[in-house]
Coordinates of C-alpha atoms in Angstrom, one line a residue:
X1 CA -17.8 19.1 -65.1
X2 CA -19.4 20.2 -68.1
X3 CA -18.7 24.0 -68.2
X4 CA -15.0 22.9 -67.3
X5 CA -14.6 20.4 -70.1
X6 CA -16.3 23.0 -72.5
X7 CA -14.0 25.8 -71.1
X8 CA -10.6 23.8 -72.1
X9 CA -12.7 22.4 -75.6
X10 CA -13.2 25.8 -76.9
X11 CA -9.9 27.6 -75.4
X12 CA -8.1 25.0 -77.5
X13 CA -10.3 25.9 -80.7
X14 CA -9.8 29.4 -80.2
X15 CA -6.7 29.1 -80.5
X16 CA -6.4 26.6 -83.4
X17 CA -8.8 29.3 -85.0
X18 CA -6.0 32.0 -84.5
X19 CA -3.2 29.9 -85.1
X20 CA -4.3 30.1 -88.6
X21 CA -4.4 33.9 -89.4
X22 CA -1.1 34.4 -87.4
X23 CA 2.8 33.6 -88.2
X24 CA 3.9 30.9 -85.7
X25 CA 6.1 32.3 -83.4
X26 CA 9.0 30.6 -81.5
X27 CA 9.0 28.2 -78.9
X28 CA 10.3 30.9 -76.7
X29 CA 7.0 32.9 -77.6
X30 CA 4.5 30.5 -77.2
X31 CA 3.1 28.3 -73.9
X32 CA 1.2 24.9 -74.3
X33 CA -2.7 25.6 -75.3
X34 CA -3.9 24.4 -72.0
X35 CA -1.9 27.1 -70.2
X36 CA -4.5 29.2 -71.3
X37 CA -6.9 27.4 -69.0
X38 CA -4.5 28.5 -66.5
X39 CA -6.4 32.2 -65.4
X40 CA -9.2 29.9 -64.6
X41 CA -7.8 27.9 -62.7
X42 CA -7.9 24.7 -64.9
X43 CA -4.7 23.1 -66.4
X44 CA -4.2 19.6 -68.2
X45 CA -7.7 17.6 -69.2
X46 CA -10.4 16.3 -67.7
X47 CA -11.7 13.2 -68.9
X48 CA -14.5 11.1 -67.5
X49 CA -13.7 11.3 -63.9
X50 CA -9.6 11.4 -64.7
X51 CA -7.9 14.9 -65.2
X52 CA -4.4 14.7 -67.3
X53 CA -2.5 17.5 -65.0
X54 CA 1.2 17.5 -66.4
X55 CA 4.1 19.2 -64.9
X56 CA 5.4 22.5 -66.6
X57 CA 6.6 25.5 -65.1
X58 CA 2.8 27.1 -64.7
X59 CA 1.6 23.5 -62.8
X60 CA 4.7 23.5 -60.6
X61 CA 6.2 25.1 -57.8
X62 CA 9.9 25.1 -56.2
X63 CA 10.8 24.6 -52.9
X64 CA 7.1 26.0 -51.0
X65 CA 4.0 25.0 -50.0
X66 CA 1.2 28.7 -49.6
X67 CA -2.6 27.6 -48.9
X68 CA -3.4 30.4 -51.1
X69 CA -1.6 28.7 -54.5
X70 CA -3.9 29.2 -57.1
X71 CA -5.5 25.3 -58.1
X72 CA -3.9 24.0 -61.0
X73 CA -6.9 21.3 -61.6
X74 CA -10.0 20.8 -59.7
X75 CA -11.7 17.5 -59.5
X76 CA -14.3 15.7 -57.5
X77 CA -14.6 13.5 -54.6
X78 CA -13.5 9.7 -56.1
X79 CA -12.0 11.2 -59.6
X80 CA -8.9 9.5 -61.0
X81 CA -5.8 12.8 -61.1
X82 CA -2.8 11.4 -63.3
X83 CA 0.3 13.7 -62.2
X84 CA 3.8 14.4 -63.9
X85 CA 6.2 15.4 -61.5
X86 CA 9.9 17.2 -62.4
X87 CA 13.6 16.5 -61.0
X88 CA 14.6 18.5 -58.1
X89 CA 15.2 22.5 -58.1
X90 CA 12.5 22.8 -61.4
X91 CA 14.5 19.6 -63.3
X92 CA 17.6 21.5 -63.4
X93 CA 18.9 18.2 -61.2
X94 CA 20.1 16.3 -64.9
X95 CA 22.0 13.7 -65.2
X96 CA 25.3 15.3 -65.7
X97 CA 24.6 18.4 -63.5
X98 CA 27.6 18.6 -61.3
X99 CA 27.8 18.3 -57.6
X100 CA 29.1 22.1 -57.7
X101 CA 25.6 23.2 -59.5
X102 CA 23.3 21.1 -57.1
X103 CA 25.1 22.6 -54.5
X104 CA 24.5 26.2 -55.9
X105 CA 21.1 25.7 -56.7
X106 CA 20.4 25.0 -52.4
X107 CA 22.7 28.2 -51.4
X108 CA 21.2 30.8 -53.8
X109 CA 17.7 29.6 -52.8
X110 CA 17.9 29.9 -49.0
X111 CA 14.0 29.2 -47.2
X112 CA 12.9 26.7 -49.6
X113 CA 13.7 23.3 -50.3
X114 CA 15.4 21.6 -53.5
X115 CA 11.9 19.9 -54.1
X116 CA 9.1 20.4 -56.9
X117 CA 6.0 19.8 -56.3
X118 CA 3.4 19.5 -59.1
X119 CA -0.7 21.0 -57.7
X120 CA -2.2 22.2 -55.8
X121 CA -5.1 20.0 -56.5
X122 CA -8.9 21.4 -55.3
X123 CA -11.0 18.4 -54.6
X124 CA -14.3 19.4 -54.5
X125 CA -16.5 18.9 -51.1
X126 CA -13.2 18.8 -49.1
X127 CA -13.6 21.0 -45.8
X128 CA -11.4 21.1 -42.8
X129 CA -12.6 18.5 -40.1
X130 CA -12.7 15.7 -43.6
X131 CA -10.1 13.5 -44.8
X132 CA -8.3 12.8 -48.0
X133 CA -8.1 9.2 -48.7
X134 CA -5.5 8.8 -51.6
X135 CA -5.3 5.6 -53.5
X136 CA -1.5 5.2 -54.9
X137 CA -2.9 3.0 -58.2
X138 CA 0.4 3.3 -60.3
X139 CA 3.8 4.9 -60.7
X140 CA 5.6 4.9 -63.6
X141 CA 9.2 6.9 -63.0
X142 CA 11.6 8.6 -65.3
X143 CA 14.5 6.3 -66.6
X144 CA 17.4 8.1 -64.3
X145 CA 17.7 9.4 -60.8
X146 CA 20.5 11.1 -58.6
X147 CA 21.9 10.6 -55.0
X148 CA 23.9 13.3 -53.4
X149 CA 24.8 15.0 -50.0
X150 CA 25.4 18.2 -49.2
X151 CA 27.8 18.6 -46.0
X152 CA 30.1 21.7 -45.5
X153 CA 28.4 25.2 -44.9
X154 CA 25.1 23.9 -45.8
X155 CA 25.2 20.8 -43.1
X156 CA 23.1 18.6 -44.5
X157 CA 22.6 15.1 -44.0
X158 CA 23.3 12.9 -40.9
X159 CA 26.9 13.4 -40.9
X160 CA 28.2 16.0 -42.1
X161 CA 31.4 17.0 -40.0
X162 CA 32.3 12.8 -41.0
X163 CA 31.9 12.6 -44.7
X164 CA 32.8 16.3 -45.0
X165 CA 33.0 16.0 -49.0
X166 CA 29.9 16.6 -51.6
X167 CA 29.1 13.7 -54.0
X168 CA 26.2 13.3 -56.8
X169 CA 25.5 10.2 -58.2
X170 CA 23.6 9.4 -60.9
X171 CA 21.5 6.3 -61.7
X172 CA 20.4 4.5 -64.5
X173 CA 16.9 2.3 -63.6
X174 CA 16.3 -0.4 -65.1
X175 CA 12.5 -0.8 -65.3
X176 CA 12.2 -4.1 -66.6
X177 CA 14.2 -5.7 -63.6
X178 CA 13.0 -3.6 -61.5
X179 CA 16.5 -2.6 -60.3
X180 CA 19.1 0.2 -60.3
X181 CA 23.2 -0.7 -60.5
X182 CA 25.0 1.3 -57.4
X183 CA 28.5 0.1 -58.3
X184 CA 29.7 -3.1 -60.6
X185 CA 28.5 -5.9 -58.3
X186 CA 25.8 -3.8 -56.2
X187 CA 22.6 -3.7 -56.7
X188 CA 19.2 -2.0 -55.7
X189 CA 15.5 -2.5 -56.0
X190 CA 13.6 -0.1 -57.5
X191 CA 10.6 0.9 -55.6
X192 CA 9.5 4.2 -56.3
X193 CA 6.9 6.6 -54.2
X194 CA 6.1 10.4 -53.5
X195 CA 8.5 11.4 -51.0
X196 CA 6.0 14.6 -50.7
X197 CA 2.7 14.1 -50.8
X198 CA 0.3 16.4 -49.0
X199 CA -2.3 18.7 -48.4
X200 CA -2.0 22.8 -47.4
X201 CA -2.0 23.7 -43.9
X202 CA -3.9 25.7 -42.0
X203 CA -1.6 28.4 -41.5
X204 CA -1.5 31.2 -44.3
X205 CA 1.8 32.3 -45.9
X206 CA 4.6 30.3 -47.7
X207 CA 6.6 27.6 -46.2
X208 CA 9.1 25.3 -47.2
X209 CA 8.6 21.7 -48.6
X210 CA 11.5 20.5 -46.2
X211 CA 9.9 20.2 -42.8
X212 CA 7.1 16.8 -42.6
X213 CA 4.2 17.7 -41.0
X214 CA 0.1 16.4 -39.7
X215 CA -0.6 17.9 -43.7
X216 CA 2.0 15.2 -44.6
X217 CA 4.3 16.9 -47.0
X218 CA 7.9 15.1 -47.0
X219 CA 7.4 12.1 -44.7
X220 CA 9.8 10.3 -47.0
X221 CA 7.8 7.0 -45.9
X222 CA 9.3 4.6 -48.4
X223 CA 5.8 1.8 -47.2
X224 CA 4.3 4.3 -50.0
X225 CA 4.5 2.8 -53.0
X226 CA 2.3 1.7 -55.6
X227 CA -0.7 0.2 -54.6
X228 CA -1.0 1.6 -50.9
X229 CA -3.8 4.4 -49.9
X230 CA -2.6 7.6 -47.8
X231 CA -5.4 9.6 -45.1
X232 CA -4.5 12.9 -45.1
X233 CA -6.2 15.1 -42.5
X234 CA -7.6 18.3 -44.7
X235 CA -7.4 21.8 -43.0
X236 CA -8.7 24.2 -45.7
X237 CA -11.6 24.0 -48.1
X238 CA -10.4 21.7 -51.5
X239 CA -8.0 20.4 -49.2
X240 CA -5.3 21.7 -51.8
X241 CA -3.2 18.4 -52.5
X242 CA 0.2 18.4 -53.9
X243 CA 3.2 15.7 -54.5
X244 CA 6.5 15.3 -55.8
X245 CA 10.2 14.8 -54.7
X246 CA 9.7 11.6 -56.2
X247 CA 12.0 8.8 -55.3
X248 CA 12.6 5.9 -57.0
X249 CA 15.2 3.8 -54.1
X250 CA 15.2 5.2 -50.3
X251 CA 16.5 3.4 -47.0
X252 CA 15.1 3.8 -44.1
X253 CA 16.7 7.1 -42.7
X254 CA 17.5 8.6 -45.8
X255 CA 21.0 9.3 -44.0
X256 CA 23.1 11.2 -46.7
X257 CA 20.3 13.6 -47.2
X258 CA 18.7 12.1 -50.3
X259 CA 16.9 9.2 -52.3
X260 CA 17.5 8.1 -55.7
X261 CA 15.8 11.1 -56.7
X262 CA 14.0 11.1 -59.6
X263 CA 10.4 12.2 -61.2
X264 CA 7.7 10.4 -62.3
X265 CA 5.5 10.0 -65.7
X266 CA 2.6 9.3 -64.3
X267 CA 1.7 9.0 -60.5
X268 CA -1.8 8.0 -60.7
X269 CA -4.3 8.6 -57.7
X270 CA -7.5 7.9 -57.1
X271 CA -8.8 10.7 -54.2
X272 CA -11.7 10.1 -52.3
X273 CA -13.6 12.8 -49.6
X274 CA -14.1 11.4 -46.3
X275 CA -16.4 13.7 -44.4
X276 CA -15.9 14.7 -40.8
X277 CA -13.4 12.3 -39.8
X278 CA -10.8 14.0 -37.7
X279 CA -7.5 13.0 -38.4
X280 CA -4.3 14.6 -36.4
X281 CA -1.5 12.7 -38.3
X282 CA -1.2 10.7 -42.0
X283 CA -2.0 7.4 -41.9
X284 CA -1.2 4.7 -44.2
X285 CA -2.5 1.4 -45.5
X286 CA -1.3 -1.3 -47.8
X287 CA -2.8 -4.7 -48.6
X288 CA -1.2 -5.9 -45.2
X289 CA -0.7 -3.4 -43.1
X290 CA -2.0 0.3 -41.2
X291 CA 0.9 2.7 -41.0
X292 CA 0.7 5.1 -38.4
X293 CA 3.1 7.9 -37.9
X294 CA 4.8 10.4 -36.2
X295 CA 7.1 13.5 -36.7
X296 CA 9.4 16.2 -34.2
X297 CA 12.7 17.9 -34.3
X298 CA 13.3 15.4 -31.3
X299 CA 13.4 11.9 -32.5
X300 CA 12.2 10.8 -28.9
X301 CA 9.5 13.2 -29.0
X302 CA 8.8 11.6 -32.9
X303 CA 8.4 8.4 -31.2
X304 CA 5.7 9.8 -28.8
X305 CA 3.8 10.9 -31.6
X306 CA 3.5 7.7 -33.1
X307 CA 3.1 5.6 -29.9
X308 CA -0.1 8.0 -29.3
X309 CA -1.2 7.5 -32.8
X310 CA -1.0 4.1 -32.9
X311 CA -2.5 3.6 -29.4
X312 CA -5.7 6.3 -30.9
X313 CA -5.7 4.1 -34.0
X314 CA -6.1 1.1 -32.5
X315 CA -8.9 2.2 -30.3
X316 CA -10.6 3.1 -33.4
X317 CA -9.6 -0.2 -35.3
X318 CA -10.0 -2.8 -31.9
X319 CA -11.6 -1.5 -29.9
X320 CA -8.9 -1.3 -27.2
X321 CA -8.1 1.0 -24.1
X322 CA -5.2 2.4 -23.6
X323 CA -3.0 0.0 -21.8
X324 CA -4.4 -3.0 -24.2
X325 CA -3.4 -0.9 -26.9
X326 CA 0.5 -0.6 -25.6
X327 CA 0.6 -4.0 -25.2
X328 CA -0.7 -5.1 -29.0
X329 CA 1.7 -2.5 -30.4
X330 CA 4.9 -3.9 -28.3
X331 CA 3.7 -7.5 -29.5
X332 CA 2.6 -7.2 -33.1
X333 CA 4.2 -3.9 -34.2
X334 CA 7.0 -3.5 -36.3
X335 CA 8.6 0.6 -35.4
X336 CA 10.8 1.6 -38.6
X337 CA 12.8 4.9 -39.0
X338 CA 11.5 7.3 -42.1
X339 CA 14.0 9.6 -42.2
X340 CA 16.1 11.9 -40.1
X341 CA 17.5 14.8 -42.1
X342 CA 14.3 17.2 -43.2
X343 CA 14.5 19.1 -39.4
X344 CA 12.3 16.8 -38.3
X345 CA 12.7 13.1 -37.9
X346 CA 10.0 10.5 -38.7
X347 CA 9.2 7.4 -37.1
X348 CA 6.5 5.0 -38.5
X349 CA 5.0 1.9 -37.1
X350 CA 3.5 -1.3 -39.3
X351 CA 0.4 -2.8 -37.7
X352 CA -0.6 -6.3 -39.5
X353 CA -3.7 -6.3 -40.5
X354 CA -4.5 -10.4 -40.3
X355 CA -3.9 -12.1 -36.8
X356 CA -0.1 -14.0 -36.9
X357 CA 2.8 -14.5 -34.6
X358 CA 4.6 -12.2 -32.8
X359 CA 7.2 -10.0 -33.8
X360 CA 10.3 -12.1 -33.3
X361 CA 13.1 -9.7 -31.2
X362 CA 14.9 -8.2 -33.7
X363 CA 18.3 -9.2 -34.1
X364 CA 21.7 -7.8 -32.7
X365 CA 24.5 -9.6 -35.6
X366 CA 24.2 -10.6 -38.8
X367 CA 21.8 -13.0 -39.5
X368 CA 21.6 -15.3 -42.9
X369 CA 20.2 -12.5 -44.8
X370 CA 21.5 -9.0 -43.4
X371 CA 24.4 -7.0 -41.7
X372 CA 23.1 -6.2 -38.4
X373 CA 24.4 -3.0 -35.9
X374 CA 22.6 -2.3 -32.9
X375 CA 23.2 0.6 -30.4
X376 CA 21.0 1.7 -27.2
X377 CA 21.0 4.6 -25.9
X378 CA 18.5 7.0 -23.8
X379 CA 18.1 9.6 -27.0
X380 CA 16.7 7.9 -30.1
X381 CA 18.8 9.9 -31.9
X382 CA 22.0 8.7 -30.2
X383 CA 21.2 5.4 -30.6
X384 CA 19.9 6.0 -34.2
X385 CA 23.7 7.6 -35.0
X386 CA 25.7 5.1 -33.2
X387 CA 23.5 2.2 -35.1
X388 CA 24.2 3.9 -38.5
X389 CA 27.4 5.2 -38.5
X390 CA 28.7 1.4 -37.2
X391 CA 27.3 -0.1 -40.5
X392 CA 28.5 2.4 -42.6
X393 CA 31.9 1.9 -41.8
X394 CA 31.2 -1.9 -41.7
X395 CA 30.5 -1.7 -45.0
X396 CA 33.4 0.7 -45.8
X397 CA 35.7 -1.3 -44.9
X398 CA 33.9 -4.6 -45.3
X399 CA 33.2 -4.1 -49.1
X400 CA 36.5 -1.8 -49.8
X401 CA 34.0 1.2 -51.0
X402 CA 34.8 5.0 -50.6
X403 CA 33.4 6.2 -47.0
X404 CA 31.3 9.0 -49.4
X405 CA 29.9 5.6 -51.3
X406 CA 29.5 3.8 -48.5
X407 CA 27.3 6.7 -46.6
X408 CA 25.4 6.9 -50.1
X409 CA 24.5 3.5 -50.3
X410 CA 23.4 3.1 -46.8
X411 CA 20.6 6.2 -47.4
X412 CA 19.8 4.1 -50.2
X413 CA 19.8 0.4 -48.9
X414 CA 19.9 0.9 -44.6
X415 CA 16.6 -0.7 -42.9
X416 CA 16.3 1.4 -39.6
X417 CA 14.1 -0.4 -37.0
X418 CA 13.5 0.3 -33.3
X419 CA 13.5 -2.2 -31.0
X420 CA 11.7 -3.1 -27.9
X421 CA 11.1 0.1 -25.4
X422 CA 12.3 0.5 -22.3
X423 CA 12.0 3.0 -19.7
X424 CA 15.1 5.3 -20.3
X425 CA 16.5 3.4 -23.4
X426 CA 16.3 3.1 -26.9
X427 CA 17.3 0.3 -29.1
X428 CA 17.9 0.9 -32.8
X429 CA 18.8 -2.2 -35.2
X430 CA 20.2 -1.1 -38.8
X431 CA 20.0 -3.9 -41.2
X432 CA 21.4 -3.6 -44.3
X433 CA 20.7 -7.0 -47.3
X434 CA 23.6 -8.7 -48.1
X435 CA 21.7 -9.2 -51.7
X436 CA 22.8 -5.7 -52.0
X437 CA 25.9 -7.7 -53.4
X438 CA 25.7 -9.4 -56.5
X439 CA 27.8 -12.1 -58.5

């Protein structure tokens, strides 16, 4: 780390040193000092086991993930990386920007997704075969974020033949309460994460950031927020790790097409080698729970993914076979719905870590706390449509919003769960808090 920290130390003099004997030139003219470091591969600071990396247009990229991006930081196995991220479509996504420019920004830029993602991010020692253990320690986001759908020739979303019309919203959050106003009288908690965080894949050429996959990339998981750890299976040497499309509120589903999108300060993560550990899918763990996880352009097949995973997982964890397995996950696991609008949908299923009762059968009406739809069907995705679109208009017409405010506010505030499973039938539950509403 020396040579690297003397590298950056005497670019930066260097250029003081010129500085001197040449007019300054304009803003226009000049990059940041440590873009220098840039042809070396280095950007930011490296300090004492942390590297500074911050988000400008050298450190980030729009809308692609290529295993051959140049690193924009290197660090070691159980070093401390302290991001910035930027707004959608390389921050041009402003409070302000219209609904007509967001729109424009997706149409002109057709292969890649609106997202940007601040790396990649070489951690020494990481081969394919390891695992990426990534510590979420803090997130601090930007003061604003924006909601908005994108129906009509793009088709984007959940519904976009019903709520035809696009919308942006923007939001102001507030930091110190920890919550976000949607309307006068409707509230949100803020509880931001990386929608995107992941590792290259194996495969060589550019892809976009839309499509989840095992290198995690936009799970949209909203269990990931401060404080939780993420394994990431690595596939090429350094691993190559990259985040952003950083939300600050996400329901389960993500429905409308997007979060309370914002960016973040600082995402700080601690990342930590684990060697020869095969891993076929992220998992996840917070102080209470494993996550496991699974993705497919069929939500059915999604589901199969994660039953598998969980089953493997709890081999590992347990010590059970197979059929032991199925029986702990129907009894103690709670199945929740990531998201269903990036081409492929995610399913997700929280394992307690600390022996308790069984999950109580989730409910069919409102209860004390929630509205409640429920819908069964024999395609998750039928049932997952049926559940939603019920509670949006519940809450249309419930609550007297517009149907566009009502779809944005359940990607913002549904809570997707999948019930019990049955042979040739799905059961999906969409909650939604009713201290959403406020005095």
């Amino acid at each position: 780390m020396a040579k690297r920290r003397d590298f950056l130390l005497g670019a930066a003099a260097t250029a003081a040193a010129a500085a001197v004997l040449r007019p300054s030139k304009s803003k226009a003219q000049t990059k940041r000092e440590e873009m220098i470091a840039l042809k070396e591969g280095f950007v930011g600071q490296y300090q004492g086991g942390v590297y500074l990396l911050p988000a400008t247009d050298e450190t980030v990229q729009w809308g692609w993930f290529n295993n051959a991006e140049t690193p924009r930081a290197r660090i070691k196995s159980g070093d401390t990386i302290i991001l910035e991220t930027m707004m959608a479509s390389q921050n041009q996504v402003l409070p302000g920007v219209s609904i007509e420019e967001i729109t424009r920004l997706r149409v002109d830029n057709p292969g890649r997704g609106p997202h940007t993602i601040t790396g990649p991010v070489f951690i020494e020692g990481a081969e394919p075969g390891d695992v990426l253990k990534v510590k979420i320690n803090r997130i601090v986001p930007r003061t604003y974020g924006c909601n908005w759908n994108l129906p009509g020739e793009l088709g984007l979303g959940q519904f976009p033949k019903l709520f035809p019309e696009p919308q942006a919203k923007y939001f102001y959050l507030d930091m110190a309460r920890g919550k976000t106003e949607f309307l006068p009288g409707i509230e949100l908690p803020v509880r931001p994460f990386p929608g995107i965080l992941g590792v290259a894949r194996a495969e060589s050429g550019q892809y976009s950031t839309v499509p989840p996959g095992p290198f995690g990339g936009n799970m949209d998981c909203r269990e990931m927020v401060e404080g939780t750890t993420v394994y990431l299976p690595v596939f090429v040497e350094g691993a190559l790790l990259w985040s952003g499309d950083s939300h600050a509120v996400q329901g389960n589903g993500e429905i409308n097409l997007t979060a309370v999108e914002s960016a973040f300060n600082e995402l700080n993560l601690t990342v930590e080698v684990i060697k020869k550990k095969p891993l076929s899918w992220p998992r996840i763990e917070s102080d209470t729970h494993w996550m496991t996880v699974g993705y497919d352009r069929d939500m059915n097949k999604a589901i199969r993914i994660m039953e598998e995973e969980t089953i493997k997982f709890l081999a590992e964890w347990k010590g059970l076979n197979s059929s032991d397995a199925r029986r702990y996950m129907a009894t103690y696991g709670d199945i929740r719905v990531a998201e269903v609008v990036n081409q492929l949908k995610g399913v997700y299923c929280m394992l307690p870590k600390t022996n308790g009762p069984a999950m109580a059968a989730l409910p069919m009406k409102d209860t004390r706390t929630d509205f409640v739809t429920h819908a069964v069907n024999a395609d998750a995705m039928e049932a997952m449509n049926q559940a939603a679109l019920t509670l949006v208009n519940r809450i249309k017409d419930e609550k007297r919003l517009t149907a566009l405010d009502a779809y944005s506010l359940a990607s913002l505030a549904l809570d997707a769960r999948i019930g019990r499973m049955e042979a040739g039938a799905y059961h999906i539950h969409c909650l939604m808090p009713k201290s959403t509403w406020v005095s």
